[in-house]
Amino acid sequence: MTGSYPCEAVANWFIKKFQGDQKAITQLQLQKLVYIAHGWHLASSVNTDGIIAEAIFAWKYGPVIPRLWEEFAQFGSRPITDFATDEVDGHIFVPDISNHSPQAWEIQLLDYVYDVYGRLTGPQLIELTHKPGTPWHSVTEGGTKISSNKLINNSVIRDYYAQLLEELNGN
C-alpha cells in the first residue's frame, strides 16, 4: 500500500519546492495543489487511499483540507512564509514527507503536479477546480449548495482523476 501521508508533510513539500525556486505560494494555491496531488495519486494506484489521510471538503473557493486551512489561515491571501508544524509529546517538529519513505513514483507525481499546476495563480486554480464535472462542481451541485461541511468523497475524486488519466493516455 502506498500513500496517506500527513497533509502537513505534503504541504511542506510544496512550500519547500516553491521556496527553492524563489516563488511565492498562497494558502489558496497550496490547498489546490495538495488536493490535485491527492486526486492524481488516487487515480494512479488501485492500492492507495490517496496521498493525504485527511478528508477534503467543498468550500466556496474550491476543495479544502480543513487542517491546512487552520494551519495557514493567519497568512490570508499573503504568501506563506513558514512551514506547517506539528506537536508530539510537547515537541514541535516540521512534518516532512521524506520521513515517511515515499516511493519514487509518488515524488515524481508531486513534481508533475508542481510543474503543471504550480505555475497557475489562485484564481486560475479555483477556475480549474470549479469546472463542470469536477468533484467540487458535482458535490456543490454546480456551486449552488456550498457549505464547509460538504465532504468530497475519495471515490468521487478518484473517478474524476481516473477519467483525466484515461484522456491523457488517449483512451
JSON list of C-alpha atoms in Angstrom, two decimals:
[
{"chain": "A", "resi": 1, "resn": "MET", "atom": "CA", "xyz": [0.00, 0.00, 0.00]},
{"chain": "A", "resi": 2, "resn": "THR", "atom": "CA", "xyz": [1.23, 3.48, -0.78]},
{"chain": "A", "resi": 3, "resn": "GLY", "atom": "CA", "xyz": [0.44, 6.95, 0.37]},
{"chain": "A", "resi": 4, "resn": "SER", "atom": "CA", "xyz": [-1.62, 8.56, 3.05]},
{"chain": "A", "resi": 5, "resn": "TYR", "atom": "CA", "xyz": [0.88, 10.97, 4.47]},
{"chain": "A", "resi": 6, "resn": "PRO", "atom": "CA", "xyz": [0.00, 13.77, 6.88]},
{"chain": "A", "resi": 7, "resn": "CYS", "atom": "CA", "xyz": [-1.40, 16.67, 4.86]},
{"chain": "A", "resi": 8, "resn": "GLU", "atom": "CA", "xyz": [1.14, 18.96, 6.55]},
{"chain": "A", "resi": 9, "resn": "ALA", "atom": "CA", "xyz": [4.02, 16.86, 5.15]},
{"chain": "A", "resi": 10, "resn": "VAL", "atom": "CA", "xyz": [2.67, 17.12, 1.59]},
{"chain": "A", "resi": 11, "resn": "ALA", "atom": "CA", "xyz": [2.01, 20.85, 2.06]},
{"chain": "A", "resi": 12, "resn": "ASN", "atom": "CA", "xyz": [5.55, 21.35, 3.34]},
{"chain": "A", "resi": 13, "resn": "TRP", "atom": "CA", "xyz": [6.89, 19.55, 0.25]},
{"chain": "A", "resi": 14, "resn": "PHE", "atom": "CA", "xyz": [5.16, 22.14, -1.97]},
{"chain": "A", "resi": 15, "resn": "ILE", "atom": "CA", "xyz": [6.25, 25.07, 0.23]},
{"chain": "A", "resi": 16, "resn": "LYS", "atom": "CA", "xyz": [9.85, 23.86, 0.11]},
{"chain": "A", "resi": 17, "resn": "LYS", "atom": "CA", "xyz": [9.66, 23.43, -3.67]},
{"chain": "A", "resi": 18, "resn": "PHE", "atom": "CA", "xyz": [8.28, 26.95, -4.16]},
{"chain": "A", "resi": 19, "resn": "GLN", "atom": "CA", "xyz": [10.89, 28.43, -1.82]},
{"chain": "A", "resi": 20, "resn": "GLY", "atom": "CA", "xyz": [13.66, 26.54, -3.62]},
{"chain": "A", "resi": 21, "resn": "ASP", "atom": "CA", "xyz": [12.55, 28.16, -6.88]},
{"chain": "A", "resi": 22, "resn": "GLN", "atom": "CA", "xyz": [12.21, 31.54, -5.10]},
{"chain": "A", "resi": 23, "resn": "LYS", "atom": "CA", "xyz": [8.49, 31.65, -5.83]},
{"chain": "A", "resi": 24, "resn": "ALA", "atom": "CA", "xyz": [5.67, 32.65, -3.50]},
{"chain": "A", "resi": 25, "resn": "ILE", "atom": "CA", "xyz": [2.77, 30.34, -2.69]},
{"chain": "A", "resi": 26, "resn": "THR", "atom": "CA", "xyz": [-0.51, 31.35, -1.08]},
{"chain": "A", "resi": 27, "resn": "GLN", "atom": "CA", "xyz": [-2.79, 29.23, 1.05]},
{"chain": "A", "resi": 28, "resn": "LEU", "atom": "CA", "xyz": [-5.30, 29.06, -1.78]},
{"chain": "A", "resi": 29, "resn": "GLN", "atom": "CA", "xyz": [-2.66, 27.68, -4.18]},
{"chain": "A", "resi": 30, "resn": "LEU", "atom": "CA", "xyz": [-1.38, 25.28, -1.55]},
{"chain": "A", "resi": 31, "resn": "GLN", "atom": "CA", "xyz": [-4.86, 23.89, -0.84]},
{"chain": "A", "resi": 32, "resn": "LYS", "atom": "CA", "xyz": [-5.49, 23.27, -4.52]},
{"chain": "A", "resi": 33, "resn": "LEU", "atom": "CA", "xyz": [-2.06, 21.73, -5.20]},
{"chain": "A", "resi": 34, "resn": "VAL", "atom": "CA", "xyz": [-2.40, 19.28, -2.30]},
{"chain": "A", "resi": 35, "resn": "TYR", "atom": "CA", "xyz": [-5.92, 18.41, -3.50]},
{"chain": "A", "resi": 36, "resn": "ILE", "atom": "CA", "xyz": [-4.76, 17.91, -7.10]},
{"chain": "A", "resi": 37, "resn": "ALA", "atom": "CA", "xyz": [-1.84, 15.74, -5.95]},
{"chain": "A", "resi": 38, "resn": "HIS", "atom": "CA", "xyz": [-4.32, 13.70, -3.90]},
{"chain": "A", "resi": 39, "resn": "GLY", "atom": "CA", "xyz": [-6.54, 13.24, -6.96]},
{"chain": "A", "resi": 40, "resn": "TRP", "atom": "CA", "xyz": [-3.73, 12.13, -9.25]},
{"chain": "A", "resi": 41, "resn": "HIS", "atom": "CA", "xyz": [-2.45, 9.80, -6.52]},
{"chain": "A", "resi": 42, "resn": "LEU", "atom": "CA", "xyz": [-5.87, 8.18, -6.15]},
{"chain": "A", "resi": 43, "resn": "ALA", "atom": "CA", "xyz": [-6.09, 7.66, -9.92]},
{"chain": "A", "resi": 44, "resn": "SER", "atom": "CA", "xyz": [-2.54, 6.34, -10.27]},
{"chain": "A", "resi": 45, "resn": "SER", "atom": "CA", "xyz": [-2.75, 3.31, -8.00]},
{"chain": "A", "resi": 46, "resn": "VAL", "atom": "CA", "xyz": [-5.52, 0.94, -7.00]},
{"chain": "A", "resi": 47, "resn": "ASN", "atom": "CA", "xyz": [-3.74, 0.28, -3.71]},
{"chain": "A", "resi": 48, "resn": "THR", "atom": "CA", "xyz": [-3.96, 3.76, -2.30]},
{"chain": "A", "resi": 49, "resn": "ASP", "atom": "CA", "xyz": [-6.16, 5.83, -0.08]},
{"chain": "A", "resi": 50, "resn": "GLY", "atom": "CA", "xyz": [-4.63, 8.96, -1.63]},
{"chain": "A", "resi": 51, "resn": "ILE", "atom": "CA", "xyz": [-1.52, 10.92, -0.84]},
{"chain": "A", "resi": 52, "resn": "ILE", "atom": "CA", "xyz": [-3.09, 12.50, 2.25]},
{"chain": "A", "resi": 53, "resn": "ALA", "atom": "CA", "xyz": [-5.02, 10.86, 5.04]},
{"chain": "A", "resi": 54, "resn": "GLU", "atom": "CA", "xyz": [-7.29, 13.85, 5.74]},
{"chain": "A", "resi": 55, "resn": "ALA", "atom": "CA", "xyz": [-10.74, 14.45, 4.31]},
{"chain": "A", "resi": 56, "resn": "ILE", "atom": "CA", "xyz": [-11.37, 17.13, 1.68]},
{"chain": "A", "resi": 57, "resn": "PHE", "atom": "CA", "xyz": [-14.39, 19.42, 1.74]},
{"chain": "A", "resi": 58, "resn": "ALA", "atom": "CA", "xyz": [-16.10, 21.62, -0.86]},
{"chain": "A", "resi": 59, "resn": "TRP", "atom": "CA", "xyz": [-15.85, 25.22, 0.31]},
{"chain": "A", "resi": 60, "resn": "LYS", "atom": "CA", "xyz": [-16.71, 28.39, -1.59]},
{"chain": "A", "resi": 61, "resn": "TYR", "atom": "CA", "xyz": [-13.31, 28.70, -3.28]},
{"chain": "A", "resi": 62, "resn": "GLY", "atom": "CA", "xyz": [-12.93, 25.02, -4.03]},
{"chain": "A", "resi": 63, "resn": "PRO", "atom": "CA", "xyz": [-11.64, 21.88, -2.36]},
{"chain": "A", "resi": 64, "resn": "VAL", "atom": "CA", "xyz": [-10.18, 22.49, 1.11]},
{"chain": "A", "resi": 65, "resn": "ILE", "atom": "CA", "xyz": [-8.34, 20.39, 3.67]},
{"chain": "A", "resi": 66, "resn": "PRO", "atom": "CA", "xyz": [-9.53, 21.99, 6.95]},
{"chain": "A", "resi": 67, "resn": "ARG", "atom": "CA", "xyz": [-6.35, 21.10, 8.87]},
{"chain": "A", "resi": 68, "resn": "LEU", "atom": "CA", "xyz": [-4.28, 23.00, 6.31]},
{"chain": "A", "resi": 69, "resn": "TRP", "atom": "CA", "xyz": [-6.68, 25.92, 6.41]},
{"chain": "A", "resi": 70, "resn": "GLU", "atom": "CA", "xyz": [-6.29, 26.10, 10.20]},
{"chain": "A", "resi": 71, "resn": "GLU", "atom": "CA", "xyz": [-2.51, 25.83, 9.89]},
{"chain": "A", "resi": 72, "resn": "PHE", "atom": "CA", "xyz": [-2.14, 28.64, 7.35]},
{"chain": "A", "resi": 73, "resn": "ALA", "atom": "CA", "xyz": [-5.19, 30.87, 7.99]},
{"chain": "A", "resi": 74, "resn": "GLN", "atom": "CA", "xyz": [-3.00, 33.58, 9.53]},
{"chain": "A", "resi": 75, "resn": "PHE", "atom": "CA", "xyz": [-1.48, 34.25, 6.08]},
{"chain": "A", "resi": 76, "resn": "GLY", "atom": "CA", "xyz": [-4.81, 35.11, 4.49]},
{"chain": "A", "resi": 77, "resn": "SER", "atom": "CA", "xyz": [-4.06, 35.81, 0.82]},
{"chain": "A", "resi": 78, "resn": "ARG", "atom": "CA", "xyz": [-0.42, 36.71, 1.54]},
{"chain": "A", "resi": 79, "resn": "PRO", "atom": "CA", "xyz": [2.42, 34.34, 0.60]},
{"chain": "A", "resi": 80, "resn": "ILE", "atom": "CA", "xyz": [3.13, 31.57, 3.09]},
{"chain": "A", "resi": 81, "resn": "THR", "atom": "CA", "xyz": [6.46, 32.15, 4.81]},
{"chain": "A", "resi": 82, "resn": "ASP", "atom": "CA", "xyz": [6.55, 29.28, 7.33]},
{"chain": "A", "resi": 83, "resn": "PHE", "atom": "CA", "xyz": [6.26, 25.52, 7.20]},
{"chain": "A", "resi": 84, "resn": "ALA", "atom": "CA", "xyz": [3.41, 23.62, 8.81]},
{"chain": "A", "resi": 85, "resn": "THR", "atom": "CA", "xyz": [4.33, 22.27, 12.22]},
{"chain": "A", "resi": 86, "resn": "ASP", "atom": "CA", "xyz": [3.01, 19.55, 14.47]},
{"chain": "A", "resi": 87, "resn": "GLU", "atom": "CA", "xyz": [3.49, 18.68, 18.11]},
{"chain": "A", "resi": 88, "resn": "VAL", "atom": "CA", "xyz": [4.13, 15.27, 19.63]},
{"chain": "A", "resi": 89, "resn": "ASP", "atom": "CA", "xyz": [4.77, 14.81, 23.34]},
{"chain": "A", "resi": 90, "resn": "GLY", "atom": "CA", "xyz": [5.41, 18.53, 23.76]},
{"chain": "A", "resi": 91, "resn": "HIS", "atom": "CA", "xyz": [7.98, 18.66, 20.94]},
{"chain": "A", "resi": 92, "resn": "ILE", "atom": "CA", "xyz": [7.27, 20.80, 17.88]},
{"chain": "A", "resi": 93, "resn": "PHE", "atom": "CA", "xyz": [8.51, 19.47, 14.55]},
{"chain": "A", "resi": 94, "resn": "VAL", "atom": "CA", "xyz": [8.12, 20.18, 10.84]},
{"chain": "A", "resi": 95, "resn": "PRO", "atom": "CA", "xyz": [6.39, 17.26, 9.08]},
{"chain": "A", "resi": 96, "resn": "ASP", "atom": "CA", "xyz": [8.41, 16.14, 6.05]},
{"chain": "A", "resi": 97, "resn": "ILE", "atom": "CA", "xyz": [7.24, 13.59, 3.51]},
{"chain": "A", "resi": 98, "resn": "SER", "atom": "CA", "xyz": [10.76, 12.16, 3.25]},
{"chain": "A", "resi": 99, "resn": "ASN", "atom": "CA", "xyz": [10.43, 10.95, 6.86]},
{"chain": "A", "resi": 100, "resn": "HIS", "atom": "CA", "xyz": [7.68, 8.59, 5.66]},
{"chain": "A", "resi": 101, "resn": "SER", "atom": "CA", "xyz": [9.75, 6.84, 2.94]},
{"chain": "A", "resi": 102, "resn": "PRO", "atom": "CA", "xyz": [7.64, 7.79, -0.09]},
{"chain": "A", "resi": 103, "resn": "GLN", "atom": "CA", "xyz": [8.01, 5.71, -3.22]},
{"chain": "A", "resi": 104, "resn": "ALA", "atom": "CA", "xyz": [9.85, 7.25, -6.19]},
{"chain": "A", "resi": 105, "resn": "TRP", "atom": "CA", "xyz": [6.67, 7.45, -8.26]},
{"chain": "A", "resi": 106, "resn": "GLU", "atom": "CA", "xyz": [4.99, 9.49, -5.52]},
{"chain": "A", "resi": 107, "resn": "ILE", "atom": "CA", "xyz": [7.75, 12.11, -5.61]},
{"chain": "A", "resi": 108, "resn": "GLN", "atom": "CA", "xyz": [7.53, 12.10, -9.42]},
{"chain": "A", "resi": 109, "resn": "LEU", "atom": "CA", "xyz": [3.79, 12.68, -9.08]},
{"chain": "A", "resi": 110, "resn": "LEU", "atom": "CA", "xyz": [4.38, 15.66, -6.76]},
{"chain": "A", "resi": 111, "resn": "ASP", "atom": "CA", "xyz": [6.95, 17.02, -9.22]},
{"chain": "A", "resi": 112, "resn": "TYR", "atom": "CA", "xyz": [4.39, 16.62, -12.03]},
{"chain": "A", "resi": 113, "resn": "VAL", "atom": "CA", "xyz": [1.73, 18.50, -10.06]},
{"chain": "A", "resi": 114, "resn": "TYR", "atom": "CA", "xyz": [4.24, 21.25, -9.25]},
{"chain": "A", "resi": 115, "resn": "ASP", "atom": "CA", "xyz": [5.41, 21.54, -12.87]},
{"chain": "A", "resi": 116, "resn": "VAL", "atom": "CA", "xyz": [1.94, 21.52, -14.44]},
{"chain": "A", "resi": 117, "resn": "TYR", "atom": "CA", "xyz": [-0.20, 23.28, -11.84]},
{"chain": "A", "resi": 118, "resn": "GLY", "atom": "CA", "xyz": [2.32, 25.19, -9.72]},
{"chain": "A", "resi": 119, "resn": "ARG", "atom": "CA", "xyz": [2.57, 27.95, -12.32]},
{"chain": "A", "resi": 120, "resn": "LEU", "atom": "CA", "xyz": [-1.15, 28.73, -12.01]},
{"chain": "A", "resi": 121, "resn": "THR", "atom": "CA", "xyz": [-2.46, 31.56, -9.86]},
{"chain": "A", "resi": 122, "resn": "GLY", "atom": "CA", "xyz": [-5.03, 31.08, -7.12]},
{"chain": "A", "resi": 123, "resn": "PRO", "atom": "CA", "xyz": [-7.90, 32.33, -9.32]},
{"chain": "A", "resi": 124, "resn": "GLN", "atom": "CA", "xyz": [-6.79, 30.01, -12.15]},
{"chain": "A", "resi": 125, "resn": "LEU", "atom": "CA", "xyz": [-6.76, 27.05, -9.76]},
{"chain": "A", "resi": 126, "resn": "ILE", "atom": "CA", "xyz": [-10.23, 27.99, -8.50]},
{"chain": "A", "resi": 127, "resn": "GLU", "atom": "CA", "xyz": [-11.48, 28.07, -12.08]},
{"chain": "A", "resi": 128, "resn": "LEU", "atom": "CA", "xyz": [-9.86, 24.69, -12.75]},
{"chain": "A", "resi": 129, "resn": "THR", "atom": "CA", "xyz": [-11.38, 23.02, -9.69]},
{"chain": "A", "resi": 130, "resn": "HIS", "atom": "CA", "xyz": [-14.82, 24.59, -10.27]},
{"chain": "A", "resi": 131, "resn": "LYS", "atom": "CA", "xyz": [-15.26, 23.38, -13.86]},
{"chain": "A", "resi": 132, "resn": "PRO", "atom": "CA", "xyz": [-18.39, 21.36, -14.65]},
{"chain": "A", "resi": 133, "resn": "GLY", "atom": "CA", "xyz": [-17.75, 17.68, -13.99]},
{"chain": "A", "resi": 134, "resn": "THR", "atom": "CA", "xyz": [-15.16, 18.26, -11.27]},
{"chain": "A", "resi": 135, "resn": "PRO", "atom": "CA", "xyz": [-15.70, 16.73, -7.84]},
{"chain": "A", "resi": 136, "resn": "TRP", "atom": "CA", "xyz": [-16.28, 20.20, -6.34]},
{"chain": "A", "resi": 137, "resn": "HIS", "atom": "CA", "xyz": [-18.85, 21.04, -9.02]},
{"chain": "A", "resi": 138, "resn": "SER", "atom": "CA", "xyz": [-20.66, 17.72, -8.51]},
{"chain": "A", "resi": 139, "resn": "VAL", "atom": "CA", "xyz": [-20.76, 17.89, -4.71]},
{"chain": "A", "resi": 140, "resn": "THR", "atom": "CA", "xyz": [-21.96, 21.51, -4.66]},
{"chain": "A", "resi": 141, "resn": "GLU", "atom": "CA", "xyz": [-24.47, 20.91, -7.46]},
{"chain": "A", "resi": 142, "resn": "GLY", "atom": "CA", "xyz": [-22.81, 23.44, -9.72]},
{"chain": "A", "resi": 143, "resn": "GLY", "atom": "CA", "xyz": [-21.89, 25.75, -6.89]},
{"chain": "A", "resi": 144, "resn": "THR", "atom": "CA", "xyz": [-25.48, 26.21, -5.74]},
{"chain": "A", "resi": 145, "resn": "LYS", "atom": "CA", "xyz": [-25.12, 24.26, -2.48]},
{"chain": "A", "resi": 146, "resn": "ILE", "atom": "CA", "xyz": [-21.94, 25.31, -0.74]},
{"chain": "A", "resi": 147, "resn": "SER", "atom": "CA", "xyz": [-21.19, 24.70, 2.92]},
{"chain": "A", "resi": 148, "resn": "SER", "atom": "CA", "xyz": [-18.00, 23.99, 4.80]},
{"chain": "A", "resi": 149, "resn": "ASN", "atom": "CA", "xyz": [-19.22, 20.51, 5.77]},
{"chain": "A", "resi": 150, "resn": "LYS", "atom": "CA", "xyz": [-19.72, 19.15, 2.22]},
{"chain": "A", "resi": 151, "resn": "LEU", "atom": "CA", "xyz": [-17.35, 16.19, 2.07]},
{"chain": "A", "resi": 152, "resn": "ILE", "atom": "CA", "xyz": [-15.82, 15.31, -1.30]},
{"chain": "A", "resi": 153, "resn": "ASN", "atom": "CA", "xyz": [-15.52, 11.53, -1.13]},
{"chain": "A", "resi": 154, "resn": "ASN", "atom": "CA", "xyz": [-12.29, 9.94, -2.32]},
{"chain": "A", "resi": 155, "resn": "SER", "atom": "CA", "xyz": [-14.30, 7.76, -4.71]},
{"chain": "A", "resi": 156, "resn": "VAL", "atom": "CA", "xyz": [-15.59, 10.88, -6.49]},
{"chain": "A", "resi": 157, "resn": "ILE", "atom": "CA", "xyz": [-12.09, 12.35, -6.64]},
{"chain": "A", "resi": 158, "resn": "ARG", "atom": "CA", "xyz": [-10.63, 9.03, -7.86]},
{"chain": "A", "resi": 159, "resn": "ASP", "atom": "CA", "xyz": [-13.25, 8.67, -10.62]},
{"chain": "A", "resi": 160, "resn": "TYR", "atom": "CA", "xyz": [-12.64, 12.21, -11.87]},
{"chain": "A", "resi": 161, "resn": "TYR", "atom": "CA", "xyz": [-8.85, 11.92, -11.97]},
{"chain": "A", "resi": 162, "resn": "ALA", "atom": "CA", "xyz": [-9.01, 8.39, -13.41]},
{"chain": "A", "resi": 163, "resn": "GLN", "atom": "CA", "xyz": [-11.04, 9.85, -16.29]},
{"chain": "A", "resi": 164, "resn": "LEU", "atom": "CA", "xyz": [-8.43, 12.61, -16.76]},
{"chain": "A", "resi": 165, "resn": "LEU", "atom": "CA", "xyz": [-5.70, 9.96, -16.72]},
{"chain": "A", "resi": 166, "resn": "GLU", "atom": "CA", "xyz": [-7.50, 7.95, -19.41]},
{"chain": "A", "resi": 167, "resn": "GLU", "atom": "CA", "xyz": [-7.85, 11.10, -21.55]},
{"chain": "A", "resi": 168, "resn": "LEU", "atom": "CA", "xyz": [-4.17, 11.88, -21.02]},
{"chain": "A", "resi": 169, "resn": "ASN", "atom": "CA", "xyz": [-3.26, 8.36, -22.13]},
{"chain": "A", "resi": 170, "resn": "GLY", "atom": "CA", "xyz": [-5.51, 8.65, -25.18]},
{"chain": "A", "resi": 171, "resn": "ASN", "atom": "CA", "xyz": [-8.06, 6.04, -24.11]}
]
